[in-house]
CSV table of C-alpha atoms in Angstrom, one decimal:
chain,number,residue,atom,x,y,z
A,264,MET,CA,104.5,0.8,89.4
A,265,GLN,CA,104.7,4.4,88.5
A,266,CYS,CA,104.8,7.6,90.7
A,267,MET,CA,105.2,11.1,89.3
A,268,VAL,CA,106.2,13.9,91.6
A,269,ALA,CA,106.4,17.6,90.7
A,270,TYR,CA,108.0,20.0,93.1
A,271,MET,CA,108.2,23.7,92.2
A,272,VAL,CA,109.1,26.6,94.5
A,273,GLY,CA,108.7,30.3,94.4
A,274,LYS,CA,106.8,33.0,92.7
A,275,HIS,CA,110.2,34.1,91.4
A,276,ILE,CA,109.8,31.7,88.4
A,277,GLY,CA,106.1,32.4,88.1
A,278,THR,CA,104.9,29.4,90.1
A,279,ASP,CA,102.8,29.7,93.2
A,280,LEU,CA,102.0,26.1,94.3
A,281,LYS,CA,100.6,25.5,97.7
A,282,MET,CA,101.1,22.2,99.5
A,283,ASN,CA,97.6,21.0,98.6
A,284,SER,CA,98.1,21.6,94.9
A,285,LEU,CA,101.6,20.0,95.2
A,286,LYS,CA,100.1,16.9,96.8
A,287,SER,CA,97.4,16.7,94.1
A,288,MET,CA,100.2,16.4,91.5
A,289,ILE,CA,101.1,13.0,92.7
A,290,ALA,CA,99.9,10.1,90.7
A,291,CYS,CA,100.9,6.8,92.2
A,292,ASP,CA,99.7,3.3,91.5
A,293,ASN,CA,100.9,2.1,94.9
A,294,ILE,CA,98.6,3.3,97.7
A,295,ASN,CA,101.1,2.6,100.5
A,296,LEU,CA,103.8,4.5,98.7
A,297,LYS,CA,101.5,7.4,98.0
A,298,SER,CA,100.7,7.6,101.7
A,299,ARG,CA,104.4,7.7,102.5
A,300,LEU,CA,104.9,10.5,100.0
A,301,LEU,CA,102.2,12.6,101.5
A,302,SER,CA,103.6,12.2,105.0
A,303,SER,CA,104.9,15.3,106.6
A,304,SER,CA,108.5,14.1,106.4
A,305,PHE,CA,108.3,14.2,102.6
A,306,PHE,CA,106.3,17.3,102.2
A,307,ASN,CA,108.0,19.9,104.3
A,308,PRO,CA,106.9,23.3,102.9
A,309,ILE,CA,110.5,24.2,102.2
A,310,TYR,CA,112.0,21.1,100.6
A,311,ILE,CA,111.9,17.5,99.8
A,312,THR,CA,115.2,15.9,101.0
A,313,LEU,CA,117.5,14.1,98.6
A,314,ALA,CA,117.3,11.0,100.8
A,315,ASN,CA,113.6,11.0,100.2
A,316,ALA,CA,114.2,11.7,96.5
A,317,ARG,CA,116.3,8.5,96.5
A,318,LEU,CA,113.2,6.5,97.7
A,319,LEU,CA,111.1,8.3,95.1
A,320,ALA,CA,113.6,7.6,92.4
A,321,SER,CA,113.3,3.9,93.0
A,322,HIS,CA,109.6,4.0,92.2
A,323,THR,CA,109.4,6.5,89.4
A,324,ASP,CA,108.9,5.9,85.7
A,325,ARG,CA,111.3,8.5,84.4
A,326,PHE,CA,111.8,11.8,86.3
A,327,PHE,CA,110.9,14.4,88.8
A,328,PRO,CA,110.4,17.9,87.6
A,329,MET,CA,111.8,20.4,90.1
A,330,ARG,CA,112.4,24.2,89.7
A,331,VAL,CA,114.7,26.6,91.6
A,332,PRO,CA,115.3,30.2,90.5
A,333,ALA,CA,118.4,31.2,88.6
A,334,ILE,CA,120.4,34.0,90.1
A,335,GLU,CA,123.4,34.1,87.8
A,336,PRO,CA,124.3,32.1,84.7
A,337,PRO,CA,127.4,30.0,84.5
A,338,ASN,CA,130.2,31.2,82.3
A,339,GLY,CA,130.6,28.0,80.3
A,340,LYS,CA,128.7,26.2,77.7
A,341,ASN,CA,126.7,23.0,77.7
A,342,THR,CA,128.2,19.8,76.4
A,343,PRO,CA,126.3,17.1,74.6
A,344,HIS,CA,124.8,14.3,76.7
A,345,SER,CA,123.3,10.9,75.9
A,346,THR,CA,119.9,9.8,77.0
A,347,PRO,CA,120.0,8.9,80.7
A,348,GLN,CA,118.6,6.0,82.6
A,349,LYS,CA,117.4,8.3,85.4
A,350,VAL,CA,116.8,11.9,84.8
A,351,ILE,CA,116.0,14.7,87.3
A,352,HIS,CA,114.7,17.9,85.8
A,353,LEU,CA,116.0,21.0,87.6
A,354,SER,CA,116.2,24.6,86.7
A,355,LEU,CA,119.7,26.0,86.6
A,356,THR,CA,121.1,28.5,88.9
A,357,LEU,CA,124.7,29.6,89.8
A,358,ILE,CA,124.7,30.9,93.3
A,359,LEU,CA,121.9,28.6,94.6
A,360,LEU,CA,122.0,25.7,92.2
A,361,THR,CA,125.3,24.5,93.4
A,362,LEU,CA,123.9,23.8,96.8
A,363,ILE,CA,120.3,23.0,96.0
A,364,PRO,CA,119.5,21.3,99.3
A,365,LEU,CA,121.2,24.1,101.2
A,366,CYS,CA,119.2,26.8,99.4
A,367,LEU,CA,116.0,25.1,100.4
A,368,MET,CA,116.9,24.7,104.0
A,369,ASN,CA,115.5,26.3,107.1
A,370,ARG,CA,114.0,29.8,107.1
A,371,SER,CA,115.8,30.7,110.3
A,372,PRO,CA,118.5,29.2,112.5
A,373,THR,CA,117.7,26.6,115.2
A,374,PRO,CA,119.0,27.6,118.6
A,375,VAL,CA,120.5,24.3,119.9
A,376,GLN,CA,124.0,22.9,120.3
A,377,SER,CA,125.8,21.8,117.2
A,378,PRO,CA,126.4,18.1,117.1
A,379,LYS,CA,129.9,16.9,117.5
A,380,ILE,CA,130.6,14.1,115.1
A,381,HIS,CA,134.0,12.3,115.0
A,382,THR,CA,134.9,11.4,111.5
A,383,GLY,CA,138.4,10.1,111.9
A,384,GLY,CA,141.3,11.0,109.7
A,385,SER,CA,142.6,14.2,111.1
A,386,THR,CA,143.6,13.4,114.7
A,387,SER,CA,146.8,15.4,115.2
A,388,LEU,CA,148.2,18.7,114.2
A,389,ALA,CA,151.8,19.8,113.7
A,390,ILE,CA,152.1,20.2,117.5
A,391,LYS,CA,152.1,16.3,117.7
A,392,LYS,CA,149.1,16.4,120.0
A,393,LYS,CA,145.9,14.5,119.4
A,394,CYS,CA,143.3,16.9,118.4
A,395,ASP,CA,140.2,17.0,116.2
A,396,MET,CA,140.8,20.3,114.4
A,397,PHE,CA,137.3,20.3,112.9
A,398,SER,CA,135.6,20.6,116.3
A,399,GLY,CA,135.9,23.8,118.2
A,400,ARG,CA,134.7,27.4,118.4
A,401,TRP,CA,135.3,30.8,116.9
A,402,VAL,CA,137.3,33.2,119.1
A,403,PRO,CA,138.1,36.9,118.6
A,404,TYR,CA,141.2,37.7,116.6
A,405,PRO,CA,141.9,41.4,116.4
A,406,ASN,CA,144.7,41.2,113.8
A,407,GLY,CA,142.2,40.7,111.0
A,408,PRO,CA,142.5,38.8,107.7
A,409,TYR,CA,145.4,37.6,105.7
A,410,TYR,CA,144.6,39.8,102.7
A,411,THR,CA,142.2,42.5,101.5
A,412,ASN,CA,140.5,43.3,98.3
A,413,ALA,CA,143.3,45.8,97.7
A,414,THR,CA,146.1,43.2,98.1
A,415,CYS,CA,144.4,40.4,96.1
A,416,ARG,CA,143.3,40.9,92.6
A,417,GLU,CA,141.7,37.5,92.3
A,418,ILE,CA,138.6,38.2,94.4
A,419,ILE,CA,135.5,38.0,92.1
A,420,PRO,CA,132.8,40.6,92.5
A,421,GLN,CA,130.2,38.1,94.0
A,422,GLN,CA,132.4,37.6,97.1
A,423,ASN,CA,134.1,41.0,97.2
A,424,CYS,CA,132.0,42.2,100.1
A,425,ILE,CA,134.2,45.1,101.3
A,426,LYS,CA,134.5,46.6,97.8
A,427,PHE,CA,130.7,46.7,97.5
A,428,GLY,CA,130.1,48.5,100.7
A,429,ARG,CA,129.7,46.0,103.5
A,430,PRO,CA,129.7,48.4,106.5
A,431,ASP,CA,131.0,46.1,109.2
A,432,THR,CA,134.4,44.4,109.3
A,433,GLU,CA,134.0,42.5,112.6
A,434,PHE,CA,133.3,39.3,110.7
A,435,LEU,CA,137.0,39.4,109.6
A,436,LYS,CA,138.3,39.3,113.2
A,437,TRP,CA,137.6,35.8,114.3
A,438,ARG,CA,139.7,32.6,114.2
A,439,TRP,CA,138.8,29.0,114.5
A,440,LYS,CA,140.0,27.5,117.8
A,441,PRO,CA,139.9,23.7,117.9
A,442,ASP,CA,139.0,22.0,121.2
A,443,GLY,CA,142.3,21.1,123.0
A,444,CYS,CA,144.8,22.6,120.6
A,445,GLU,CA,145.6,25.6,118.3
A,446,LEU,CA,145.1,25.6,114.5
A,447,PRO,CA,148.3,27.2,113.0
A,448,ARG,CA,147.9,30.2,110.8
A,449,PHE,CA,148.2,29.7,107.1
A,450,ASP,CA,151.8,29.8,105.9
A,451,PRO,CA,151.9,30.4,102.2
A,452,VAL,CA,155.5,29.5,101.8
A,453,GLN,CA,155.1,26.3,103.7
A,454,PHE,CA,152.0,25.5,101.6
A,455,LEU,CA,153.9,26.1,98.3
A,456,GLU,CA,156.8,24.0,99.4
A,457,LEU,CA,154.5,21.1,100.3
A,458,VAL,CA,152.9,21.2,96.8
A,459,ARG,CA,156.1,21.8,94.9
A,460,GLY,CA,156.0,20.0,91.6
A,461,LYS,CA,152.4,18.8,92.3
A,462,SER,CA,148.9,19.8,91.3
A,463,ILE,CA,145.6,20.5,93.1
A,464,GLY,CA,142.2,20.4,91.4
A,465,PHE,CA,139.0,21.7,92.9
A,466,VAL,CA,136.0,19.9,91.3
A,467,GLY,CA,132.4,20.6,91.9
A,468,ASP,CA,130.1,23.5,92.8
A,469,SER,CA,130.7,27.2,93.1
A,470,VAL,CA,131.4,27.0,96.8
A,471,GLY,CA,134.4,24.9,96.0
A,472,ARG,CA,135.4,27.5,93.5
A,473,ASN,CA,135.0,30.0,96.4
A,474,GLN,CA,137.6,28.1,98.4
A,475,MET,CA,139.9,27.9,95.4
A,476,GLN,CA,139.8,31.7,95.1
A,477,SER,CA,140.5,32.1,98.8
A,478,LEU,CA,143.6,29.9,98.2
A,479,LEU,CA,144.7,32.1,95.3
A,480,CYS,CA,144.5,35.1,97.6
A,481,LEU,CA,146.3,33.4,100.5
A,482,LEU,CA,149.2,32.4,98.2
A,483,ALA,CA,149.3,35.9,96.6
A,484,ASN,CA,151.2,37.1,99.7
A,485,VAL,CA,154.1,35.2,98.2
A,486,THR,CA,153.6,35.0,94.5
A,487,TYR,CA,151.1,35.2,91.7
A,488,PRO,CA,150.6,32.3,89.2
A,489,VAL,CA,150.4,32.4,85.4
A,490,ASP,CA,147.0,31.7,84.0
A,491,ILE,CA,147.5,28.7,81.6
A,492,SER,CA,143.8,27.8,81.1
A,493,TYR,CA,144.0,28.6,77.4
A,494,LYS,CA,146.4,25.6,76.9
A,495,TYR,CA,143.7,23.2,77.9
A,496,THR,CA,140.3,24.6,77.2
A,497,SER,CA,138.2,27.6,76.1
A,498,ASP,CA,135.6,26.8,78.8
A,499,THR,CA,135.8,29.7,81.3
A,500,ASN,CA,134.4,27.4,84.0
A,501,PHE,CA,137.6,25.3,83.8
A,502,ARG,CA,140.6,27.3,84.9
A,503,ARG,CA,144.3,26.5,85.5
A,504,TRP,CA,147.1,28.5,87.0
A,505,PHE,CA,150.8,27.6,87.2
A,506,TYR,CA,153.2,28.8,90.0
A,507,THR,CA,156.4,28.9,88.0
A,508,ASP,CA,158.9,29.0,90.9
A,509,TYR,CA,157.3,26.0,92.6
A,510,LYS,CA,156.1,24.1,89.5
A,511,PHE,CA,152.7,23.9,91.1
A,512,THR,CA,149.4,23.7,89.2
A,513,LEU,CA,146.2,24.9,90.7
A,514,ALA,CA,142.9,24.2,88.8
A,515,THR,CA,139.2,24.5,89.2
A,516,PHE,CA,136.6,22.5,87.3
A,517,TRP,CA,133.1,23.9,87.8
A,518,SER,CA,130.6,21.0,87.6
A,519,PRO,CA,127.9,22.0,90.0
A,520,PHE,CA,126.2,18.5,90.0
A,521,LEU,CA,129.3,16.5,89.2
A,522,VAL,CA,127.1,14.4,86.9
A,523,LYS,CA,126.1,15.3,83.3
A,524,ALA,CA,123.7,18.2,83.1
A,525,LYS,CA,121.9,19.5,80.0
A,526,ASP,CA,119.6,22.4,79.5
A,527,ALA,CA,116.1,21.1,78.6
A,528,ASP,CA,115.8,24.0,76.2
A,529,PRO,CA,117.7,23.0,73.0
A,530,LYS,CA,118.6,26.6,72.4
A,531,GLY,CA,120.8,26.7,75.4
A,532,HIS,CA,120.7,28.2,78.9
A,533,SER,CA,117.7,30.2,79.9
A,534,PHE,CA,117.3,31.3,83.5
A,535,ASN,CA,114.1,29.5,84.5
A,536,ASN,CA,113.8,26.4,82.5
A,537,LEU,CA,114.6,22.8,83.4
A,538,MET,CA,117.8,20.9,83.5
A,539,ASN,CA,118.3,17.2,82.8
A,540,LEU,CA,120.6,15.6,85.4
A,541,HIS,CA,122.0,12.2,84.5
A,542,LEU,CA,122.5,10.8,87.9
A,543,ASP,CA,124.2,7.6,86.7
A,544,THR,CA,126.6,9.4,84.3
A,545,VAL,CA,129.5,11.4,85.7
A,546,ASP,CA,130.4,14.7,83.9
A,547,GLU,CA,133.2,13.7,81.6
A,548,ALA,CA,134.2,17.3,81.2
A,549,TRP,CA,136.0,17.2,84.5
A,550,ALA,CA,136.7,13.5,84.7
A,551,ALA,CA,138.7,13.6,81.5
A,552,GLN,CA,141.1,16.3,82.9
A,553,ILE,CA,141.7,15.1,86.5
A,554,GLU,CA,143.5,11.8,86.0
A,555,ASN,CA,147.0,13.2,86.5
A,556,PHE,CA,146.3,15.5,89.5
A,557,ASP,CA,148.0,14.8,92.8
A,558,TYR,CA,145.2,16.2,94.9
A,559,VAL,CA,141.5,16.4,94.0
A,560,ILE,CA,139.1,18.3,96.3
A,561,ILE,CA,135.5,17.4,95.6
A,562,SER,CA,132.8,19.9,96.5
A,563,ALA,CA,129.2,18.6,96.0
A,564,GLY,CA,125.9,20.2,96.8
A,565,ALA,CA,124.0,17.1,95.9
A,566,MET,CA,124.9,13.9,97.7
A,567,GLU,CA,123.3,11.8,95.0
A,568,SER,CA,126.3,12.4,92.7
A,569,LEU,CA,129.1,11.4,95.2
A,570,PRO,CA,129.1,7.6,94.6
A,571,ASP,CA,129.5,7.9,90.8
A,572,SER,CA,132.1,10.7,91.3
A,573,PHE,CA,134.2,8.6,93.6
A,574,ARG,CA,133.8,5.5,91.4
A,575,THR,CA,135.0,7.5,88.4
A,576,LEU,CA,138.2,8.5,90.2
A,577,GLN,CA,138.8,4.9,91.3
A,578,ASN,CA,138.3,3.7,87.7
A,579,LEU,CA,140.7,6.2,86.1
A,580,LYS,CA,143.6,4.0,85.1
A,581,ASN,CA,146.4,6.5,85.9
A,582,TYR,CA,144.8,8.3,88.8
A,583,LYS,CA,147.0,7.9,91.9
A,584,GLY,CA,146.0,11.1,93.6
A,585,LEU,CA,144.7,11.8,97.1
A,586,THR,CA,141.0,12.8,97.1
A,587,PHE,CA,139.4,15.1,99.6
A,588,LEU,CA,135.7,15.5,100.1
A,589,ARG,CA,134.9,18.9,101.4
A,590,THR,CA,131.8,18.6,103.5
A,591,PHE,CA,129.0,21.1,102.9
A,592,SER,CA,128.7,24.5,104.5
A,593,PRO,CA,125.2,25.4,105.5
A,594,ALA,CA,123.4,28.5,104.1
A,595,HIS,CA,122.1,31.0,106.7
A,596,PHE,CA,118.9,32.5,105.4
A,597,GLU,CA,116.8,34.3,108.0
A,598,ASN,CA,113.7,36.5,107.9
A,599,GLY,CA,112.3,34.3,105.1
A,600,ALA,CA,113.4,31.7,102.6
A,601,TRP,CA,115.9,32.6,99.9
A,602,ASN,CA,113.1,33.5,97.4
A,603,GLU,CA,111.0,35.3,100.0
A,604,GLY,CA,113.2,38.1,101.1
A,605,GLY,CA,115.5,36.0,103.3
A,606,ASN,CA,118.8,37.5,104.2
A,607,CYS,CA,121.9,37.1,106.4
A,608,VAL,CA,122.5,40.3,108.3
A,609,ARG,CA,124.2,39.0,111.5
A,610,THR,CA,127.6,40.5,112.3
A,611,ARG,CA,129.1,37.9,114.6
A,612,PRO,CA,129.4,34.1,114.9
A,613,PHE,CA,127.0,31.8,116.7
A,614,THR,CA,128.1,29.9,119.7
A,615,LYS,CA,127.5,26.1,119.8
A,616,GLN,CA,124.7,26.7,122.3
A,617,GLU,CA,123.0,29.0,119.7
A,618,MET,CA,123.1,26.9,116.6
A,619,LYS,CA,122.9,23.3,115.4
A,620,LEU,CA,122.4,21.4,112.1
A,621,ASP,CA,118.7,20.8,111.5
A,622,ASP,CA,117.6,17.2,110.8
A,623,TYR,CA,117.8,17.5,107.1
A,624,ASN,CA,121.3,19.1,107.0
A,625,LEU,CA,122.5,16.6,109.6
A,626,GLU,CA,121.3,13.8,107.4
A,627,PHE,CA,123.0,15.4,104.4
A,628,TYR,CA,126.3,15.7,106.4
A,629,LEU,CA,126.1,12.1,107.6
A,630,THR,CA,125.4,10.8,104.1
A,631,GLN,CA,128.5,12.6,102.9
A,632,VAL,CA,130.6,11.0,105.6
A,633,GLU,CA,129.1,7.6,104.8
A,634,GLU,CA,129.9,8.0,101.1
A,635,LEU,CA,133.4,9.0,101.9
A,636,ARG,CA,133.9,6.0,104.1
A,637,ALA,CA,132.6,3.7,101.4
A,638,ALA,CA,135.0,5.3,98.9
A,639,GLU,CA,137.8,4.7,101.3
A,640,ARG,CA,137.0,1.0,101.5
A,641,GLU,CA,136.9,0.6,97.7
A,642,GLY,CA,139.9,2.8,97.2
A,643,ARG,CA,142.1,0.6,99.3
A,644,LYS,CA,141.8,-2.1,96.7
A,645,ARG,CA,143.7,0.2,94.3
A,646,GLY,CA,145.9,1.9,96.8
A,647,LEU,CA,143.9,5.1,96.6
A,648,GLU,CA,143.4,7.4,99.7
A,649,PHE,CA,140.3,9.5,100.5
A,650,ARG,CA,140.1,12.2,103.2
A,651,LEU,CA,137.3,14.3,104.8
A,652,LEU,CA,137.9,18.0,104.7
A,653,ASP,CA,135.2,18.7,107.4
A,654,VAL,CA,134.2,22.3,107.4
A,655,THR,CA,130.6,21.8,108.5
A,656,GLU,CA,130.8,22.4,112.2
A,657,ALA,CA,132.9,25.5,111.8
A,658,MET,CA,130.7,27.0,109.1
A,659,VAL,CA,127.3,26.4,110.6
A,660,LEU,CA,128.4,28.9,113.3
A,661,ARG,CA,129.2,31.7,110.8
A,662,PRO,CA,126.0,33.4,109.7
A,663,ASP,CA,128.0,36.6,109.5
A,664,GLY,CA,130.4,35.4,106.7
A,665,HIS,CA,128.1,35.6,103.7
A,666,PRO,CA,128.0,38.3,101.0
A,667,ASN,CA,124.2,38.9,101.6
A,668,HIS,CA,123.6,41.9,99.4
A,669,TYR,CA,127.3,43.0,99.1
A,670,GLY,CA,128.3,40.8,96.2
A,671,HIS,CA,127.4,43.3,93.6
A,672,SER,CA,127.1,47.0,92.9
A,673,PRO,CA,124.3,48.6,94.9
A,674,HIS,CA,123.0,50.1,91.7
A,675,LYS,CA,122.3,46.6,90.2
A,676,ASN,CA,118.7,45.4,90.5
A,677,VAL,CA,119.5,42.2,92.5
A,678,THR,CA,116.9,41.3,95.1
A,679,ILE,CA,118.0,37.9,96.2
A,680,ALA,CA,120.6,37.8,99.0
A,681,ASP,CA,123.6,35.4,98.8
A,682,CYS,CA,123.7,33.5,102.1
A,683,VAL,CA,125.3,30.5,100.5
A,684,HIS,CA,128.8,31.6,99.4
A,685,TRP,CA,131.4,33.3,101.5
A,686,CYS,CA,133.0,36.8,101.5
A,687,THR,CA,136.7,36.8,100.6
A,688,PRO,CA,138.5,37.5,102.8
A,689,GLY,CA,136.4,35.8,105.4
A,690,PRO,CA,135.7,32.6,107.3
A,691,ILE,CA,136.3,30.5,104.2
A,692,ASP,CA,140.0,31.2,104.5
A,693,THR,CA,139.9,28.7,107.5
A,694,TRP,CA,139.2,25.9,105.0
A,695,ASN,CA,142.6,26.4,103.5
A,696,GLU,CA,144.1,26.4,107.0
A,697,PHE,CA,142.5,23.0,107.4
A,698,LEU,CA,143.8,21.9,104.0
A,699,LEU,CA,147.4,23.0,104.8
A,700,GLN,CA,147.4,20.9,108.0
A,701,MET,CA,146.0,17.9,106.2
A,702,LEU,CA,148.7,18.2,103.6
A,703,LYS,CA,151.3,18.4,106.4
A,704,MET,CA,149.9,15.3,108.0
A,705,GLU,CA,150.0,13.5,104.6
A,706,GLY,CA,153.7,14.3,104.4
A,707,GLU,CA,154.2,12.9,107.9
A,708,ARG,CA,152.4,9.7,107.0
A,709,SER,CA,154.5,9.3,103.9
A,710,PHE,CA,157.7,9.9,105.9
A,711,ASP,CA,156.7,7.4,108.6
A,712,GLY,CA,155.8,4.9,105.9
A,713,THR,CA,159.2,5.3,104.4
A,714,LEU,CA,160.9,4.8,107.7
A,715,GLN,CA,158.9,1.6,108.3
A,716,GLN,CA,159.8,0.2,104.9
A,717,LYS,CA,163.5,0.8,105.6
A,718,ALA,CA,163.2,-0.7,109.1
A,719,GLY,CA,161.5,-3.7,107.6
């Protein structure tokens, strides 16, 4: 049985395939399967979901060619890869590749209530009151952000919205209000004390790196770290900082797919060619460096890579860390798709009555939760813990928080808006408020466990 599917998007890379021509590219020996492939659920004009890709993968001979446009090249270099058992060909991107399914999402928001999904784990805050801090709403907060582009030198240009002329600042004057309790403000001293002598590694896509840079800025109100990256690697996509006074290490490992990826062009990275993704082989570049970290935060734009990533952590002999899965944050392209002039010009949050996850993004979210739960069950066999850092409900309501066209100099010839990443400062700082509370709860669990052992 053999089925071959080609999916290409956008004139941006010189391809202008309509749905009829896309369907004509399917060659399938199984008539029933071909009928399923041609159904509307598989051939949405905007995307083919990764869940459907899983079904396709089970019937393919070798690979799916897929193209997405490149916006910005990665800073690192490719590493050698072996021949995979399953290969997906994708063209590489920086801003959009890291969240491929999100970049190919809805052209405009869907005005219905956001679903409330209980995912367990975080059920209480420091106020000792049961509360799901991930479910709530955005409320006005006139005091503004924790930092600015003038007080934090770690903001990269792509998220430095105020520096590059964003005219409104109202997007900085909102706070997340959980239903039934208050989310404490970020306390950098408390955070640094909690991680004293420990290490945190952010692994995955550039939105995860976005969160790490937010954390650097939040902690900069107390102290700046020393960049020690050179001691470990020359790859600029892998960075480490050391907070001397707290003996705390913060690191980021940029691996947008978490699995091995290799440019199809043997000469290296070009902006519109194909990438080989080895879905059954984790990217050893990050896996080899993460074993001794106390906390690992996984950020993945492709749910297909999660099982192997979790399995890799579970199989690391010396890994005893706590793993967080940061759920995805939706893109907010309106007035067109990302490659058709789409943008994100809103200046205030949605309410729950105005926005929900569409079917595809809800499926993606639920799959992430399912994979995390499966990892929890397996992890217990080795005494490993997994937690859900659930930012999805909060961020689906923040169409105003993206750089749009303010992630670069206005003189640069950049036509594609960034409605995937987040301005810093901005709503992404809330993710680290969540993280702080989760670390506090881990400390409480550890303390309670110690008391129980002594009582026993």
